[in-house]
Coordinates of C-alpha atoms and ligand atoms in Angstrom, one line a residue:
M1 CA 54.1 -83.4 -86.8
V2 CA 54.2 -83.5 -83.0
I3 CA 51.2 -85.2 -81.4
Q4 CA 50.2 -84.7 -77.8
W5 CA 48.6 -87.9 -76.5
Y6 CA 46.2 -87.6 -73.7
P7 CA 44.5 -90.4 -72.0
G8 CA 41.3 -89.7 -73.9
H9 CA 43.2 -89.9 -77.2
M10 CA 44.8 -93.1 -76.2
A11 CA 41.5 -94.8 -75.3
K12 CA 40.0 -93.6 -78.6
A13 CA 43.0 -94.7 -80.6
K14 CA 42.9 -98.1 -79.0
R15 CA 39.2 -98.5 -79.6
E16 CA 39.5 -97.4 -83.3
V17 CA 42.4 -99.7 -84.1
A18 CA 40.6 -102.6 -82.4
E19 CA 37.6 -101.9 -84.5
Q20 CA 39.6 -101.9 -87.8
L21 CA 41.4 -105.1 -86.7
K22 CA 38.1 -106.9 -87.1
K23 CA 38.4 -106.5 -90.9
V24 CA 41.8 -108.0 -91.3
D25 CA 43.4 -111.5 -91.2
V26 CA 46.8 -110.3 -90.2
V27 CA 48.4 -107.3 -88.5
F28 CA 51.6 -105.6 -89.7
E29 CA 53.1 -104.3 -86.5
L30 CA 55.7 -101.7 -87.7
V31 CA 58.7 -101.0 -85.5
D32 CA 61.9 -99.1 -85.9
A33 CA 64.8 -101.6 -86.4
R34 CA 67.1 -99.4 -84.3
I35 CA 64.7 -99.7 -81.3
P36 CA 62.6 -102.8 -82.0
Y37 CA 61.4 -102.9 -78.4
S38 CA 61.2 -99.2 -77.5
S39 CA 59.3 -98.3 -80.6
R40 CA 56.4 -100.6 -79.7
N41 CA 53.2 -99.4 -78.3
P42 CA 53.0 -100.4 -74.6
M43 CA 49.5 -101.9 -75.1
I44 CA 50.1 -103.5 -78.4
D45 CA 49.5 -107.1 -77.2
D46 CA 46.3 -106.0 -75.7
V47 CA 45.3 -104.3 -78.9
I48 CA 46.2 -107.1 -81.3
Q49 CA 45.5 -110.1 -79.1
Q50 CA 45.6 -113.4 -80.9
K51 CA 45.4 -112.1 -84.4
P52 CA 48.3 -113.3 -86.6
R53 CA 51.1 -110.8 -86.6
V54 CA 53.9 -109.9 -88.9
V55 CA 56.4 -107.7 -87.0
I56 CA 58.1 -105.5 -89.6
L57 CA 61.4 -104.1 -88.4
N58 CA 61.7 -101.0 -90.7
K59 CA 64.7 -98.7 -91.3
K60 CA 67.0 -101.7 -91.5
D61 CA 69.4 -99.5 -93.5
M62 CA 70.2 -97.6 -90.3
A63 CA 70.3 -100.5 -87.8
N64 CA 73.0 -103.0 -86.6
L65 CA 72.3 -106.1 -88.5
K66 CA 73.7 -108.5 -85.9
E67 CA 71.4 -107.1 -83.3
L68 CA 68.6 -107.1 -85.7
E69 CA 68.9 -110.9 -86.1
K70 CA 68.6 -111.3 -82.4
W71 CA 65.4 -109.3 -82.4
E72 CA 64.0 -111.3 -85.2
S73 CA 64.6 -114.5 -83.2
Y74 CA 63.0 -112.8 -80.2
F75 CA 59.8 -112.0 -82.2
K76 CA 59.8 -115.5 -83.8
E77 CA 59.9 -117.1 -80.3
K78 CA 56.8 -115.1 -79.4
G79 CA 55.0 -116.7 -82.3
Y80 CA 55.1 -113.7 -84.6
Y81 CA 56.5 -113.5 -88.2
P82 CA 59.4 -111.0 -88.2
V83 CA 60.8 -109.4 -91.3
A84 CA 63.4 -106.7 -91.6
I85 CA 63.0 -104.1 -94.4
D86 CA 64.0 -100.7 -95.6
A87 CA 60.8 -99.2 -96.8
K88 CA 62.4 -95.9 -97.9
H89 CA 64.5 -97.7 -100.5
G90 CA 62.0 -100.4 -101.2
K91 CA 64.1 -103.2 -99.9
G92 CA 62.5 -106.4 -98.5
L93 CA 59.0 -105.6 -99.6
K94 CA 58.4 -109.1 -101.0
L95 CA 59.2 -110.5 -97.5
V96 CA 56.2 -108.8 -96.2
E97 CA 53.8 -110.6 -98.5
Q98 CA 55.5 -113.9 -97.9
A99 CA 55.3 -113.5 -94.2
A100 CA 51.6 -112.6 -94.4
I101 CA 51.0 -115.8 -96.3
K102 CA 52.8 -117.8 -93.7
A103 CA 51.1 -116.1 -90.8
T104 CA 47.6 -116.7 -92.2
Q105 CA 48.2 -120.2 -93.6
E106 CA 46.3 -122.0 -90.8
K107 CA 43.4 -119.7 -91.0
F108 CA 43.0 -120.1 -94.7
E109 CA 43.3 -123.9 -94.5
R110 CA 40.5 -123.9 -92.0
E111 CA 38.4 -121.7 -94.3
K112 CA 39.1 -124.0 -97.2
K113 CA 38.0 -127.1 -95.2
K114 CA 34.8 -125.3 -94.4
G115 CA 34.3 -124.9 -98.2
L116 CA 34.9 -121.1 -98.3
K117 CA 36.3 -119.7 -101.5
P118 CA 39.9 -118.6 -101.7
R119 CA 40.3 -114.8 -101.2
A120 CA 43.0 -112.2 -100.7
I121 CA 44.6 -111.9 -97.3
R122 CA 43.6 -108.7 -95.6
A123 CA 46.1 -106.7 -93.6
M124 CA 46.6 -103.4 -91.8
I125 CA 49.6 -101.6 -90.6
V126 CA 49.8 -100.5 -86.9
G127 CA 52.6 -98.5 -85.2
I128 CA 53.7 -95.4 -83.4
P129 CA 54.4 -92.2 -85.3
N130 CA 57.4 -91.9 -87.6
V131 CA 58.2 -95.7 -87.8
G132 CA 57.6 -95.4 -91.6
K133 CA 53.9 -96.5 -91.9
S134 CA 53.1 -94.0 -94.8
T135 CA 56.4 -94.8 -96.6
L136 CA 55.6 -98.5 -96.5
I137 CA 52.1 -98.1 -97.6
N138 CA 53.2 -96.0 -100.6
K139 CA 55.9 -98.4 -101.5
L140 CA 53.5 -101.4 -101.4
A141 CA 50.9 -99.5 -103.3
H142 CA 53.4 -98.3 -106.0
K143 CA 52.0 -94.8 -105.7
S144 CA 51.8 -91.9 -103.4
I145 CA 48.9 -92.0 -101.1
A146 CA 48.4 -88.8 -99.1
K147 CA 49.7 -89.0 -95.6
T148 CA 46.7 -88.8 -93.3
G149 CA 48.7 -87.0 -90.7
N150 CA 49.7 -88.5 -87.4
T151 CA 46.4 -88.2 -85.9
P152 CA 45.7 -90.7 -83.2
G153 CA 43.9 -93.9 -84.1
V154 CA 42.7 -94.5 -87.6
T155 CA 41.4 -92.0 -90.1
K156 CA 38.0 -92.8 -91.8
Q157 CA 37.2 -93.5 -95.4
Q158 CA 39.6 -96.3 -96.0
Q159 CA 40.3 -98.2 -99.1
W160 CA 42.0 -101.5 -99.8
I161 CA 45.2 -101.5 -101.8
K162 CA 46.1 -104.6 -103.8
V163 CA 49.7 -105.8 -103.0
G164 CA 51.1 -108.5 -105.1
N165 CA 48.9 -111.5 -105.9
S166 CA 47.6 -112.4 -102.5
L167 CA 47.3 -109.3 -100.3
Q168 CA 45.0 -106.4 -99.7
L169 CA 46.2 -103.7 -97.4
L170 CA 44.2 -100.9 -95.7
D171 CA 45.4 -97.6 -97.0
T172 CA 45.4 -95.9 -93.6
P173 CA 47.5 -97.2 -90.8
G174 CA 46.5 -97.5 -87.1
I175 CA 48.5 -94.9 -85.2
L176 CA 49.2 -95.7 -81.5
W177 CA 51.3 -93.9 -78.9
P178 CA 54.8 -94.8 -77.9
K179 CA 56.0 -95.6 -74.4
F180 CA 56.4 -92.4 -72.5
E181 CA 56.9 -93.5 -68.9
D182 CA 60.5 -94.8 -69.1
Q183 CA 63.2 -92.0 -69.4
L184 CA 65.6 -94.2 -71.2
V185 CA 63.0 -95.2 -73.8
G186 CA 62.2 -91.5 -74.3
K187 CA 65.8 -90.8 -75.1
K188 CA 65.9 -93.7 -77.6
L189 CA 62.7 -92.5 -79.2
S190 CA 64.2 -89.0 -79.5
I191 CA 67.7 -90.1 -80.8
T192 CA 65.9 -92.1 -83.6
G193 CA 63.6 -89.2 -84.4
A194 CA 60.4 -90.9 -83.3
I195 CA 59.7 -88.0 -81.0
K196 CA 61.3 -84.8 -82.1
D197 CA 61.1 -82.4 -79.3
S198 CA 59.5 -81.4 -76.0
I199 CA 59.2 -84.7 -74.2
V200 CA 63.0 -85.1 -73.4
H201 CA 65.8 -82.5 -73.0
L202 CA 68.0 -82.4 -76.0
D203 CA 71.2 -82.2 -73.9
E204 CA 70.2 -85.4 -72.1
V205 CA 69.5 -87.1 -75.5
A206 CA 72.9 -86.1 -76.9
I207 CA 74.6 -87.3 -73.8
Y208 CA 72.7 -90.6 -74.1
G209 CA 73.8 -90.9 -77.7
L210 CA 77.4 -90.1 -76.9
E211 CA 77.5 -92.6 -74.1
F212 CA 76.0 -95.3 -76.2
L213 CA 78.6 -94.8 -78.9
K214 CA 81.4 -94.6 -76.3
T215 CA 80.3 -97.9 -74.8
H216 CA 79.5 -99.8 -78.0
H217 CA 81.5 -98.1 -80.8
Y218 CA 84.3 -96.1 -79.3
E219 CA 86.7 -96.4 -82.2
G220 CA 84.0 -95.6 -84.8
L221 CA 83.1 -92.5 -82.7
K222 CA 86.7 -91.3 -82.5
N223 CA 87.3 -91.9 -86.2
H224 CA 84.1 -90.2 -87.3
Y225 CA 85.0 -86.9 -85.5
K226 CA 88.8 -87.4 -85.9
I227 CA 89.4 -86.8 -82.2
D228 CA 91.3 -88.7 -79.7
V229 CA 89.6 -88.5 -76.3
P230 CA 90.1 -91.2 -73.7
I231 CA 87.0 -93.4 -73.1
E232 CA 87.0 -92.4 -69.4
A233 CA 86.9 -88.6 -70.1
E234 CA 83.9 -86.6 -69.0
N235 CA 81.2 -85.9 -71.6
I236 CA 82.1 -82.2 -71.5
E237 CA 85.6 -83.1 -72.8
W238 CA 84.0 -85.0 -75.7
F239 CA 81.7 -82.0 -76.4
D240 CA 84.7 -79.7 -76.4
A241 CA 86.7 -81.9 -78.7
I242 CA 83.8 -82.4 -81.2
G243 CA 82.9 -78.6 -81.0
R244 CA 86.5 -77.5 -81.7
R245 CA 87.1 -80.1 -84.5
R246 CA 83.9 -79.0 -86.2
G247 CA 84.4 -75.3 -85.5
L248 CA 81.3 -74.9 -83.5
L249 CA 82.5 -71.8 -81.6
R250 CA 81.0 -68.7 -80.1
S251 CA 82.8 -65.4 -79.8
G252 CA 85.7 -65.7 -77.4
N253 CA 86.6 -69.1 -78.9
E254 CA 84.1 -70.8 -76.6
V255 CA 82.5 -74.0 -77.7
D256 CA 78.9 -73.6 -78.7
Y257 CA 77.4 -76.5 -76.7
E258 CA 73.9 -76.1 -78.2
A259 CA 75.3 -76.5 -81.6
V260 CA 77.3 -79.5 -80.6
I261 CA 74.2 -81.1 -79.0
E262 CA 72.3 -80.5 -82.2
L263 CA 75.1 -81.9 -84.3
I264 CA 75.4 -85.1 -82.3
I265 CA 71.7 -85.8 -82.3
H266 CA 71.4 -85.0 -86.1
E267 CA 74.3 -87.2 -87.0
I268 CA 73.2 -90.2 -84.9
R269 CA 69.6 -89.8 -85.9
N270 CA 70.5 -89.9 -89.6
A271 CA 73.0 -92.7 -89.3
K272 CA 75.9 -90.4 -90.3
I273 CA 78.3 -91.9 -87.7
G274 CA 77.3 -95.5 -88.2
T275 CA 74.3 -97.9 -88.2
Y276 CA 73.2 -98.7 -84.7
T277 CA 70.6 -100.6 -82.8
F278 CA 70.0 -98.9 -79.4
D279 CA 67.9 -101.7 -78.0
V280 CA 70.6 -104.1 -77.2
I281 CA 68.8 -107.3 -76.3
K282 CA 71.3 -108.7 -73.7
E283 CA 71.2 -105.4 -71.8
M284 CA 67.4 -105.4 -71.5
E285 CA 64.8 -107.2 -69.5
V286 CA 62.6 -108.4 -72.2
Ligands
G4P301 P1 54.8 -92.7 -90.2 O1 53.8 -92.7 -91.4 O2 54.9 -93.9 -89.5 O3 54.6 -91.5 -89.3 O4 56.3 -92.5 -90.8 P2 56.7 -91.9 -92.3 O5 56.4 -92.9 -93.4 O6 56.2 -90.5 -92.4 O7 58.3 -91.9 -92.1 C1 59.0 -91.2 -91.1 C2 60.4 -90.9 -91.6 O8 61.1 -92.1 -91.7 C3 60.4 -90.2 -93.0 O9 61.6 -89.4 -93.0 C4 60.7 -91.4 -93.9 O10 61.4 -91.1 -95.1 C5 61.7 -92.2 -93.0 N1 61.7 -93.7 -93.3 C6 60.7 -94.5 -93.5 N2 61.1 -95.8 -93.8 C7 62.5 -95.7 -93.8 C8 63.5 -96.7 -94.0 O11 63.3 -97.9 -94.2 N3 64.8 -96.2 -93.9 C9 65.1 -94.9 -93.7 N4 66.4 -94.5 -93.6 N5 64.2 -94.0 -93.5 C10 62.9 -94.3 -93.5 P3 61.4 -87.8 -93.0 O12 62.8 -87.3 -92.8 O13 60.4 -87.5 -92.0 O14 60.9 -87.5 -94.4 P4 61.7 -87.5 -95.7 O15 62.8 -86.5 -95.6 O16 62.2 -88.9 -96.0 O17 60.6 -87.1 -96.7

């Protein structure tokens, strides 16, 4: 589902999530492990403030594991509790509960000293569309909870889901907007499927993806398409080689560039060429 975010929606979403946050002890900030920085809401720190935070790097199965470790260190240094998981295949779910326990330990010790009874940790998931919030909720709940739709903010009529022995999770996530302003971020959001159309031009997204692979995974790219194009060749030569190799031709034996663009985006987005993390920490000012 494509959402159009307007300033009014953003303000409302922020307000609603802030309201829900009052009910929980810990926030699960869900991000895409392929773009752990670019898939964050630009105002997330302002929204979550000092509340204990578990940063869940989801879609680990499609990310570069070495880069992922660097992002985990980055989030740890900020005082958060990062965990990398693959919600779709149910991998790493136990880590979420364990991190929630660690993140709230101090708070519960304080409560205990005050004589308060032990109780379950309350948590909610917050993130931009398509990072896997519904998938994770369903896996943690061991059942299928209807997707509420990517409507901004939080949908009403929430329930608590029991997760493991120590956790209760709100069954509806807080949905916030991605970073729109930066062109490069837009391309990263598009190549990973966080935003599917309209906001960026698909030819630019395909070129971004191609250049990323040329720079970081040149051999893998050539091997995948079984082509031998010099690294310094123009993008159009790569498009031609890929189009011809895959038989994406129009009448007159011309390469069908639209089809090549779609193919490249589809194959990168679905990790068909390899598993990549597009937010490369040493290339970013974070
Ligand atoms: P949202 O609630 O945050 O909007 O995201 P949602 O759970 O709907 O997930 C968005 C897409 O990401 C879904 O794919 C989902 O299957 C996929 N996904 C979620 N977690 C993971 C993961 O850990 N690894 C991988 N590889 N994919 C994940 P879809 O194509 O939209 O739907 P479907 O074809 O899977 O049904």
